[in-house]
Tab-separated table of C-alpha atoms in Angstrom:
chain	number	residue	atom	x	y	z
A	1	MET	CA	57.733	263.186	-43.668
A	2	ASP	CA	57.802	266.440	-42.301
A	3	SER	CA	59.960	269.051	-41.198
A	4	GLU	CA	59.450	267.965	-37.572
A	5	SER	CA	59.810	264.290	-37.522
A	6	ARG	CA	62.504	263.670	-40.063
A	7	PRO	CA	65.699	262.466	-38.558
A	8	PHE	CA	68.370	264.551	-37.715
A	9	MET	CA	70.806	265.611	-40.622
A	10	PRO	CA	74.551	267.096	-40.014
A	11	ARG	CA	74.907	270.279	-40.778
A	12	GLY	CA	76.214	271.321	-44.286
A	13	PRO	CA	75.010	269.445	-47.578
A	14	HIS	CA	76.440	265.395	-47.883
A	15	PRO	CA	79.449	264.840	-49.538
A	16	LEU	CA	77.544	262.872	-52.430
A	17	VAL	CA	75.633	266.580	-52.819
A	18	THR	CA	78.594	268.084	-52.258
A	19	GLU	CA	79.890	266.411	-55.732
A	20	ALA	CA	77.131	265.866	-57.255
A	21	ARG	CA	76.629	269.843	-57.042
A	22	LYS	CA	80.156	269.764	-59.122
A	23	ARG	CA	78.999	267.013	-61.335
A	24	ILE	CA	76.292	269.157	-62.640
A	25	SER	CA	78.271	272.626	-62.877
A	26	TYR	CA	80.574	270.447	-64.536
A	27	GLY	CA	77.330	270.159	-67.225
A	28	GLU	CA	76.846	266.273	-65.962
A	29	PRO	CA	73.548	266.292	-64.425
A	30	GLN	CA	73.212	262.835	-65.083
A	31	GLU	CA	75.960	261.490	-63.219
A	32	ALA	CA	74.880	263.776	-60.522
A	33	LEU	CA	71.451	262.222	-60.317
A	34	ASP	CA	73.508	259.094	-60.234
A	35	LEU	CA	74.978	259.999	-56.596
A	36	LEU	CA	71.902	261.235	-55.599
A	37	SER	CA	70.408	257.986	-55.852
A	38	ASP	CA	71.807	256.745	-52.783
A	39	PRO	CA	69.386	255.295	-50.429
A	40	ALA	CA	71.302	257.835	-47.818
A	41	LEU	CA	69.863	260.693	-49.216
A	42	ALA	CA	66.080	260.111	-49.107
A	43	GLU	CA	64.878	262.621	-46.532
A	44	ASP	CA	67.793	265.139	-47.096
A	45	PRO	CA	66.212	268.119	-48.501
A	46	ASN	CA	69.493	268.997	-50.360
A	47	ALA	CA	69.741	266.205	-52.057
A	48	TRP	CA	65.730	266.952	-53.262
A	49	ASN	CA	67.306	270.530	-54.567
A	50	ALA	CA	70.335	268.846	-56.452
A	51	ARG	CA	68.080	266.858	-57.966
A	52	GLY	CA	65.538	268.852	-59.363
A	53	LEU	CA	68.424	271.463	-60.574
A	54	ALA	CA	69.867	268.417	-62.342
A	55	PHE	CA	66.124	267.376	-63.304
A	56	LEU	CA	65.817	270.609	-64.768
A	57	ALA	CA	69.299	270.685	-66.773
A	58	LEU	CA	68.277	267.627	-67.902
A	59	GLY	CA	64.947	269.092	-69.292
A	60	ASP	CA	62.493	266.805	-67.184
A	61	THR	CA	60.742	269.764	-65.651
A	62	GLU	CA	58.255	267.421	-64.486
A	63	SER	CA	60.606	265.938	-62.422
A	64	ALA	CA	62.490	268.613	-61.222
A	65	ALA	CA	58.887	269.731	-60.081
A	66	THR	CA	58.427	266.665	-57.708
A	67	GLU	CA	61.310	267.542	-56.335
A	68	PHE	CA	60.774	271.248	-56.092
A	69	ARG	CA	57.736	270.466	-54.323
A	70	ARG	CA	59.315	268.127	-51.493
A	71	LEU	CA	61.054	271.129	-50.530
A	72	ILE	CA	57.912	273.212	-50.355
A	73	ASN	CA	56.299	271.154	-48.750
A	74	ASP	CA	58.611	269.454	-46.145
A	75	GLY	CA	61.730	271.513	-45.812
A	76	ASN	CA	62.150	273.960	-42.737
A	77	ILE	CA	61.465	277.836	-44.285
A	78	SER	CA	64.651	278.687	-46.049
A	79	GLN	CA	64.729	275.202	-47.956
A	80	GLN	CA	61.077	276.103	-48.824
A	81	ALA	CA	61.764	279.593	-50.110
A	82	ILE	CA	64.261	277.646	-52.066
A	83	GLY	CA	62.195	275.350	-53.470
A	84	TRP	CA	59.396	278.296	-54.191
A	85	ASN	CA	61.776	280.108	-56.204
A	86	ALA	CA	63.329	276.853	-58.506
A	87	LEU	CA	59.554	276.392	-59.394
A	88	SER	CA	59.068	279.924	-60.491
A	89	ASN	CA	62.565	279.861	-62.409
A	90	SER	CA	60.937	276.899	-63.892
A	91	ARG	CA	59.022	278.869	-66.506
A	92	ASP	CA	57.719	275.330	-68.340
A	93	ILE	CA	55.831	274.301	-64.458
A	94	ASP	CA	52.350	276.075	-63.738
A	95	PHE	CA	51.622	277.082	-60.635
A	96	VAL	CA	47.963	275.212	-58.776
A	97	GLU	CA	45.163	277.070	-57.022
A	98	HIS	CA	47.133	276.890	-53.724
A	99	ASP	CA	50.106	277.739	-54.254
A	100	ALA	CA	49.434	281.369	-53.346
A	101	GLN	CA	47.668	280.719	-50.497
A	102	GLN	CA	50.155	278.459	-49.162
A	103	LEU	CA	52.770	280.739	-50.089
A	104	GLY	CA	51.327	283.158	-48.585
A	105	GLY	CA	51.888	281.261	-45.595
A	106	ALA	CA	55.063	280.514	-45.652
A	107	LEU	CA	55.784	283.954	-46.381
A	108	LYS	CA	54.307	284.762	-43.280
A	109	GLU	CA	56.483	282.518	-41.472
A	110	ALA	CA	59.624	283.963	-43.303
A	111	GLU	CA	58.775	287.492	-41.664
A	112	SER	CA	58.166	286.028	-38.452
A	113	LYS	CA	61.610	284.594	-38.707
A	114	ARG	CA	62.925	287.840	-40.074
A	115	ASP	CA	65.219	286.084	-42.576
A	116	PRO	CA	66.165	288.443	-45.339
A	117	SER	CA	66.396	285.619	-47.910
A	118	ALA	CA	63.756	283.483	-48.033
A	119	ILE	CA	61.320	286.610	-47.412
A	120	CYS	CA	63.118	287.975	-51.323
A	121	GLN	CA	63.019	284.574	-52.668
A	122	MET	CA	58.973	284.626	-51.890
A	123	HIS	CA	57.947	287.564	-52.572
A	124	LEU	CA	59.472	287.601	-56.049
A	125	VAL	CA	57.654	284.432	-56.469
A	126	ARG	CA	54.779	286.094	-55.621
A	127	GLY	CA	55.309	288.297	-57.820
A	128	ASP	CA	55.670	286.028	-61.077
A	129	MET	CA	52.692	284.339	-59.950
A	130	PHE	CA	50.560	288.422	-60.504
A	131	HIS	CA	52.873	288.579	-63.332
A	132	ARG	CA	51.219	285.195	-64.798
A	133	VAL	CA	48.304	286.664	-64.701
A	134	LYS	CA	49.221	290.254	-66.125
A	135	ASP	CA	48.586	291.999	-62.913
A	136	TYR	CA	51.748	293.883	-62.981
A	137	ALA	CA	50.872	296.490	-60.215
A	138	SER	CA	50.436	293.740	-57.683
A	139	ALA	CA	53.567	291.931	-58.942
A	140	PHE	CA	55.946	295.178	-58.724
A	141	LYS	CA	54.427	295.374	-55.018
A	142	HIS	CA	55.709	292.337	-53.840
A	143	TYR	CA	59.007	292.629	-56.298
A	144	LYS	CA	60.026	295.901	-54.592
A	145	ALA	CA	59.458	294.018	-50.793
A	146	GLY	CA	61.797	291.477	-51.426
A	147	ASN	CA	64.018	293.359	-52.371
A	148	ASP	CA	63.774	295.918	-50.336
A	149	ALA	CA	64.094	293.238	-47.800
A	150	MET	CA	67.329	292.060	-49.522
A	151	ALA	CA	68.963	295.524	-50.384
A	152	ALA	CA	68.683	295.977	-46.472
A	153	ALA	CA	70.756	292.639	-45.528
A	154	ARG	CA	73.099	292.414	-48.772
A	155	PRO	CA	73.868	296.006	-49.901
A	156	PHE	CA	75.822	297.098	-52.285
A	157	GLN	CA	78.819	298.482	-52.413
A	158	ALA	CA	78.731	301.134	-54.654
A	159	GLN	CA	81.446	302.909	-54.071
A	160	LEU	CA	83.728	299.746	-54.016
A	161	TYR	CA	82.658	299.317	-57.963
A	162	HIS	CA	83.262	303.013	-58.687
A	163	ARG	CA	87.056	302.852	-57.714
A	164	LEU	CA	87.146	299.248	-59.383
A	165	ILE	CA	85.675	300.927	-62.793
A	166	ASN	CA	87.862	304.341	-62.403
A	167	GLN	CA	91.111	302.002	-61.636
A	168	LEU	CA	90.340	299.381	-64.441
A	169	GLY	CA	89.837	302.557	-66.908
A	170	THR	CA	93.168	303.292	-66.494
A	171	THR	CA	94.760	300.470	-67.677
A	172	GLY	CA	96.347	299.651	-71.324
A	173	ALA	CA	97.033	296.411	-73.409
A	174	PRO	CA	100.207	294.341	-72.281
A	175	ALA	CA	103.039	295.137	-74.017
A	176	HIS	CA	104.718	291.132	-74.747
A	177	HIS	CA	101.521	289.231	-74.445
A	178	GLU	CA	102.639	287.222	-77.458
A	179	ARG	CA	105.305	285.448	-75.315
A	180	LEU	CA	102.153	283.297	-73.921
A	181	ALA	CA	101.864	279.719	-75.706
A	182	GLN	CA	97.902	279.751	-77.070
A	183	PRO	CA	95.925	276.895	-77.256
A	184	ARG	CA	95.017	276.003	-80.496
A	185	LEU	CA	91.197	277.131	-80.379
A	186	ALA	CA	90.912	280.483	-78.245
A	187	PRO	CA	88.509	280.277	-75.317
A	188	ILE	CA	85.828	282.136	-75.571
A	189	TYR	CA	83.896	284.781	-73.070
A	190	ILE	CA	80.306	285.820	-73.201
A	191	VAL	CA	80.499	288.914	-70.550
A	192	GLY	CA	77.427	291.233	-70.323
A	193	GLN	CA	74.390	291.861	-67.975
A	194	PRO	CA	72.725	288.917	-65.972
A	195	ARG	CA	69.503	288.307	-68.194
A	196	SER	CA	71.161	289.540	-71.114
A	197	GLY	CA	70.895	286.903	-73.256
A	198	THR	CA	74.151	284.891	-71.957
A	199	THR	CA	73.026	281.389	-71.712
A	200	LEU	CA	71.174	281.577	-75.737
A	201	LEU	CA	74.254	282.655	-76.653
A	202	GLU	CA	76.465	279.854	-74.917
A	203	GLN	CA	73.744	277.524	-75.922
A	204	ILE	CA	74.252	278.884	-79.600
A	205	LEU	CA	78.060	278.020	-79.871
A	206	SER	CA	77.761	275.023	-77.318
A	207	ALA	CA	75.902	273.301	-80.504
A	208	HIS	CA	79.153	273.600	-82.513
A	209	SER	CA	81.358	270.209	-82.689
A	210	ALA	CA	84.184	272.330	-81.669
A	211	VAL	CA	82.927	274.274	-78.369
A	212	ARG	CA	82.169	273.312	-74.985
A	213	ALA	CA	80.019	275.051	-72.481
A	214	THR	CA	81.425	275.542	-68.766
A	215	GLY	CA	79.069	277.928	-67.673
A	216	GLU	CA	79.672	280.473	-65.408
A	217	LEU	CA	83.255	280.794	-64.294
A	218	VAL	CA	84.018	282.563	-61.463
A	219	PHE	CA	87.628	282.142	-62.180
A	220	ASN	CA	88.769	285.384	-63.254
A	221	THR	CA	87.279	287.200	-60.461
A	222	SER	CA	89.065	284.431	-57.695
A	223	HIS	CA	92.193	285.680	-59.291
A	224	SER	CA	91.644	288.846	-58.887
A	225	LEU	CA	90.678	289.049	-55.538
A	226	THR	CA	93.951	287.021	-55.082
A	227	LEU	CA	96.089	289.491	-57.104
A	228	GLU	CA	94.735	292.352	-55.198
A	229	ARG	CA	95.238	289.839	-51.427
A	230	ASP	CA	98.889	288.714	-52.798
A	231	SER	CA	100.734	291.429	-55.476
A	232	GLY	CA	100.210	294.125	-54.511
A	233	GLY	CA	96.408	295.174	-55.692
A	234	TYR	CA	94.421	293.760	-59.327
A	235	VAL	CA	94.721	296.638	-60.987
A	236	ALA	CA	98.484	297.743	-60.118
A	237	THR	CA	99.466	294.619	-61.400
A	238	LEU	CA	97.332	294.697	-64.766
A	239	HIS	CA	99.840	297.876	-64.835
A	240	ARG	CA	102.939	295.779	-65.069
A	241	ASP	CA	104.429	293.316	-67.511
A	242	GLU	CA	105.131	289.631	-65.043
A	243	LEU	CA	104.728	287.275	-67.602
A	244	SER	CA	105.459	284.484	-64.686
A	245	VAL	CA	101.840	285.723	-63.090
A	246	TRP	CA	99.773	285.629	-66.115
A	247	GLN	CA	101.825	282.361	-67.277
A	248	GLY	CA	100.384	281.026	-63.553
A	249	ILE	CA	96.856	282.058	-64.115
A	250	HIS	CA	96.531	280.785	-67.941
A	251	ASP	CA	98.062	277.775	-66.809
A	252	ALA	CA	95.395	277.088	-64.232
A	253	TYR	CA	92.373	277.454	-66.237
A	254	LEU	CA	93.795	275.669	-68.600
A	255	THR	CA	93.357	273.026	-65.687
A	256	LEU	CA	90.482	274.177	-64.347
A	257	LEU	CA	88.530	273.046	-68.138
A	258	ASP	CA	90.358	269.737	-68.154
A	259	LYS	CA	87.237	268.709	-65.561
A	260	PHE	CA	84.953	269.505	-68.334
A	261	PRO	CA	83.770	267.314	-70.846
A	262	GLY	CA	85.011	267.215	-73.860
A	263	GLU	CA	88.357	266.801	-75.495
A	264	PRO	CA	90.547	270.105	-74.940
A	265	GLN	CA	92.628	269.577	-77.862
A	266	GLN	CA	90.011	269.663	-80.101
A	267	CYS	CA	87.203	272.019	-78.499
A	268	ALA	CA	87.016	276.224	-77.627
A	269	SER	CA	85.319	276.244	-74.204
A	270	VAL	CA	82.836	279.167	-73.939
A	271	ASP	CA	82.323	281.021	-70.547
A	272	LYS	CA	79.381	282.705	-69.477
A	273	LEU	CA	80.120	284.754	-66.555
A	274	PRO	CA	78.783	288.473	-67.250
A	275	GLU	CA	80.702	290.021	-64.772
A	276	ASN	CA	83.784	288.903	-66.786
A	277	PHE	CA	83.674	292.301	-68.193
A	278	LEU	CA	85.448	293.520	-65.474
A	279	HIS	CA	88.314	291.604	-66.582
A	280	LEU	CA	89.207	291.788	-69.933
A	281	GLY	CA	92.562	292.951	-68.904
A	282	LEU	CA	93.322	290.012	-67.336
A	283	ILE	CA	91.580	287.684	-70.015
A	284	PHE	CA	93.400	289.375	-72.619
A	285	ARG	CA	97.097	288.990	-70.475
A	286	THR	CA	96.335	285.737	-69.834
A	287	PHE	CA	94.618	284.306	-73.641
A	288	PRO	CA	95.834	287.230	-76.017
A	289	ASN	CA	93.930	284.965	-78.719
A	290	ALA	CA	90.761	285.362	-76.561
A	291	LYS	CA	87.524	285.628	-78.330
A	292	VAL	CA	84.942	288.312	-75.944
A	293	ILE	CA	81.195	288.523	-77.169
A	294	ASN	CA	79.649	291.376	-75.417
A	295	ILE	CA	75.295	291.594	-75.479
A	296	ILE	CA	73.609	294.028	-74.581
A	297	ARG	CA	69.962	294.117	-73.960
A	298	ASP	CA	67.940	296.957	-73.740
A	299	PRO	CA	68.420	298.529	-70.434
A	300	LEU	CA	64.876	298.627	-69.776
A	301	ASP	CA	63.913	295.486	-70.169
A	302	ASN	CA	67.063	293.776	-68.585
A	303	ILE	CA	66.962	296.234	-66.053
A	304	VAL	CA	62.971	294.808	-65.227
A	305	SER	CA	64.560	291.174	-65.722
A	306	GLN	CA	67.491	291.433	-62.504
A	307	TYR	CA	64.553	293.397	-60.538
A	308	ARG	CA	62.322	290.455	-60.556
A	309	GLN	CA	65.351	287.483	-60.650
A	310	TYR	CA	66.580	286.225	-57.111
A	311	PHE	CA	70.616	285.448	-56.987
A	312	PHE	CA	71.927	283.607	-54.149
A	313	THR	CA	75.317	285.132	-54.564
A	314	GLY	CA	76.773	288.482	-55.277
A	315	ARG	CA	75.485	291.110	-57.785
A	316	GLU	CA	73.602	293.072	-54.692
A	317	TYR	CA	73.436	295.855	-56.917
A	318	SER	CA	70.058	293.675	-58.835
A	319	TYR	CA	68.265	294.808	-55.595
A	320	ASP	CA	67.900	298.240	-56.009
A	321	LEU	CA	66.422	300.253	-58.865
A	322	GLU	CA	69.113	303.014	-58.344
A	323	GLU	CA	72.032	300.601	-58.047
A	324	LEU	CA	70.986	298.946	-61.379
A	325	VAL	CA	70.962	302.121	-63.287
A	326	PHE	CA	74.575	302.593	-61.396
A	327	TYR	CA	75.815	299.422	-62.090
A	328	TRP	CA	74.878	299.725	-65.681
A	329	ARG	CA	76.549	303.150	-66.218
A	330	GLY	CA	79.678	301.573	-65.074
A	331	TYR	CA	79.309	298.159	-67.006
A	332	LEU	CA	79.064	300.759	-70.612
A	333	SER	CA	82.090	303.035	-69.533
A	334	LEU	CA	84.564	300.118	-68.716
A	335	MET	CA	83.148	298.313	-71.820
A	336	ARG	CA	83.931	301.569	-73.669
A	337	HIS	CA	87.164	301.689	-72.814
A	338	TRP	CA	88.246	297.890	-73.400
A	339	ASP	CA	86.828	298.751	-76.529
A	340	SER	CA	89.576	301.299	-77.364
A	341	VAL	CA	92.516	299.297	-75.879
A	342	PHE	CA	91.594	296.461	-77.444
A	343	PRO	CA	89.782	297.452	-80.707
A	344	GLY	CA	88.309	295.026	-82.795
A	345	ARG	CA	89.287	292.558	-80.570
A	346	ILE	CA	85.451	292.180	-78.790
A	347	LEU	CA	82.526	291.321	-80.888
A	348	HIS	CA	79.220	293.163	-79.476
A	349	VAL	CA	76.110	291.856	-80.172
A	350	ASP	CA	72.447	293.820	-79.942
A	351	TYR	CA	70.226	291.234	-78.421
A	352	ALA	CA	67.265	292.678	-79.986
A	353	GLN	CA	69.020	291.848	-83.462
A	354	LEU	CA	69.912	288.371	-82.520
A	355	VAL	CA	66.358	287.478	-81.705
A	356	ARG	CA	64.536	289.069	-84.716
A	357	GLN	CA	67.591	288.235	-87.501
A	358	PRO	CA	68.774	285.078	-85.922
A	359	GLN	CA	70.473	283.538	-88.752
A	360	GLU	CA	72.497	286.378	-89.858
A	361	GLU	CA	73.577	286.943	-86.299
A	362	ILE	CA	74.611	283.631	-85.776
A	363	ALA	CA	76.588	283.359	-88.542
A	364	ARG	CA	78.747	286.769	-87.248
A	365	VAL	CA	79.284	284.970	-83.786
A	366	LEU	CA	80.604	282.010	-85.788
A	367	ASP	CA	82.826	283.901	-88.003
A	368	TYR	CA	84.579	285.780	-85.550
A	369	CYS	CA	84.873	282.875	-83.276
A	370	GLY	CA	86.421	281.250	-86.198
A	371	LEU	CA	83.802	278.538	-86.640
A	372	SER	CA	82.411	276.625	-89.228
A	373	HIS	CA	78.842	277.302	-89.797
A	374	GLU	CA	77.754	273.826	-88.495
A	375	ALA	CA	73.251	273.763	-88.933
A	376	PRO	CA	72.558	272.895	-84.835
A	377	CYS	CA	73.853	276.359	-84.057
A	378	PHE	CA	71.040	277.839	-85.752
A	379	THR	CA	68.860	275.698	-84.038
A	380	PRO	CA	70.171	275.954	-80.463
A	381	HIS	CA	66.749	274.821	-79.239
A	382	GLU	CA	66.943	271.408	-80.663
A	383	HIS	CA	70.053	271.021	-79.144
A	384	VAL	CA	70.350	268.600	-76.200
A	385	ARG	CA	72.640	270.292	-73.024
A	386	ALA	CA	72.804	270.471	-69.419
A	387	VAL	CA	71.794	274.092	-68.635
A	388	THR	CA	71.814	275.248	-65.263
A	389	THR	CA	70.851	278.799	-65.275
A	390	PRO	CA	67.076	280.291	-64.884
A	391	SER	CA	67.463	280.692	-68.423
A	392	ALA	CA	67.451	276.861	-69.186
A	393	GLN	CA	63.616	276.099	-70.472
A	394	GLN	CA	63.709	279.585	-72.349
A	395	VAL	CA	66.647	278.300	-74.618
A	396	ARG	CA	65.151	274.892	-74.698
A	397	GLN	CA	62.411	277.162	-77.170
A	398	PRO	CA	62.774	278.517	-80.611
A	399	ILE	CA	64.961	281.808	-80.957
A	400	THR	CA	61.828	284.448	-80.825
A	401	ALA	CA	61.449	288.186	-80.229
A	402	SER	CA	58.540	288.027	-78.272
A	403	GLY	CA	60.287	288.917	-74.859
A	404	LEU	CA	61.063	292.349	-76.497
A	405	GLY	CA	59.582	295.882	-74.745
A	406	GLY	CA	58.933	293.539	-72.044
A	407	GLY	CA	60.308	295.971	-69.296
A	408	GLN	CA	57.695	298.382	-70.458
A	409	GLN	CA	54.714	296.287	-68.258
A	410	TYR	CA	56.668	297.683	-65.744
A	411	ALA	CA	57.419	301.621	-66.605
A	412	GLU	CA	55.095	303.520	-65.238
A	413	PHE	CA	56.895	302.081	-61.219
A	414	LEU	CA	59.877	303.089	-62.821
A	415	GLU	CA	59.182	306.397	-63.042
A	416	PRO	CA	61.743	308.376	-60.878
A	417	TRP	CA	64.510	306.712	-63.241
A	418	LYS	CA	62.731	307.118	-66.101
A	419	GLU	CA	65.257	309.705	-67.278
A	420	LYS	CA	68.731	307.973	-66.351
A	421	ILE	CA	67.147	304.589	-67.858
A	422	ALA	CA	66.826	306.585	-71.664
A	423	LEU	CA	70.253	307.793	-71.365
A	424	LEU	CA	71.413	304.136	-70.783
A	425	THR	CA	69.450	303.305	-73.724
A	426	GLU	CA	70.770	305.756	-76.165
A	427	LEU	CA	74.876	305.364	-74.935
A	428	ALA	CA	73.721	301.265	-75.097
A	429	SER	CA	72.991	302.410	-78.746
A	430	THR	CA	75.390	304.307	-80.397
A	431	SER	CA	78.596	303.119	-77.676
A	432	PHE	CA	79.048	299.691	-79.694
A	433	ARG	CA	79.316	298.975	-82.907
A	434	PHE	CA	77.114	295.711	-83.625
A	435	SER	CA	77.776	295.009	-87.425
């Protein structure tokens, strides 16, 4: 059924789709599929996308592709863009011969309707098509066109980010944090840059019998905004020793964790939102025994990887190469500050070392987290678990170093940023202890 003849669908997702998406985020994709099997959702594009994501989380790429292609063929232009993007993120799914022609027509429609999100997603997918056949010049042309469209529509608030980094750089360790009761197993936070190996680390840790994955929780970001609005400022609150504030946030986080599978008293949670690097002051105030793992990937590789990736919410810096470099600089600066404020509390992991020497690095991560050396952690690709990020297919493969140096494929197009990226590389390699 085409988009013109499909029965009218109410604006916004059906309640069953909303609940299914929650199930996926809680690591329950099969429960989501059960909800989405309702006949009322048979012609609902939102349900097709949710089903595709659920199948993808389960590793069923063939069924996922079927759902995403339904969006591509029958959805409106915004839905088509989502379908193309999802298909491209499913690295195990090959494009077919007529895909480029079909995508080209859809891109023209998106441009005629001035839909920046659809334009960006489709250009990035077209770039991915060229990337797969090693035509990097054509690929970069599309990556730039797509990112330029989003950078104009969703500009990065660089001054606000710069001010936050500077303000957070004045905060110290809490004075009386030991008064907060701590869970028996410390919560684990994986921080860094998006596309830096956070999902791989999560997969390694969640293979442990005493760990449960919670994905990318926006909990700390949300509470930082609440403190900014209601408590006289986020950073100002971090300067105060208000046990009641930290106790309330502490309790709210544990309540949130109760929604995820696994016995909370028997499992440590692992939260892999990269942006939590902004909130280590908050995290160590609410969970003084927290384990924080900062994973660092080669800046060139990471900047190129982010530039090739569409993010549905936030991460506006990723649509502009100058802003990507700026964001990286702030991240390194703040992580150096946290390292000085919480000496020995943060484990720094070099992504390159992790994929080159996985046995040694995985053992180091487990030791830091106070976890026994369980065999499944050393073969994380065999661990059957729902993964909902663009790295879903990658972490289902054996750990490999084949992706190292991938940014060099686009180095010639990043010449204006060559010196700045080289400086980031030097700072990243010399600022932290990786052993």
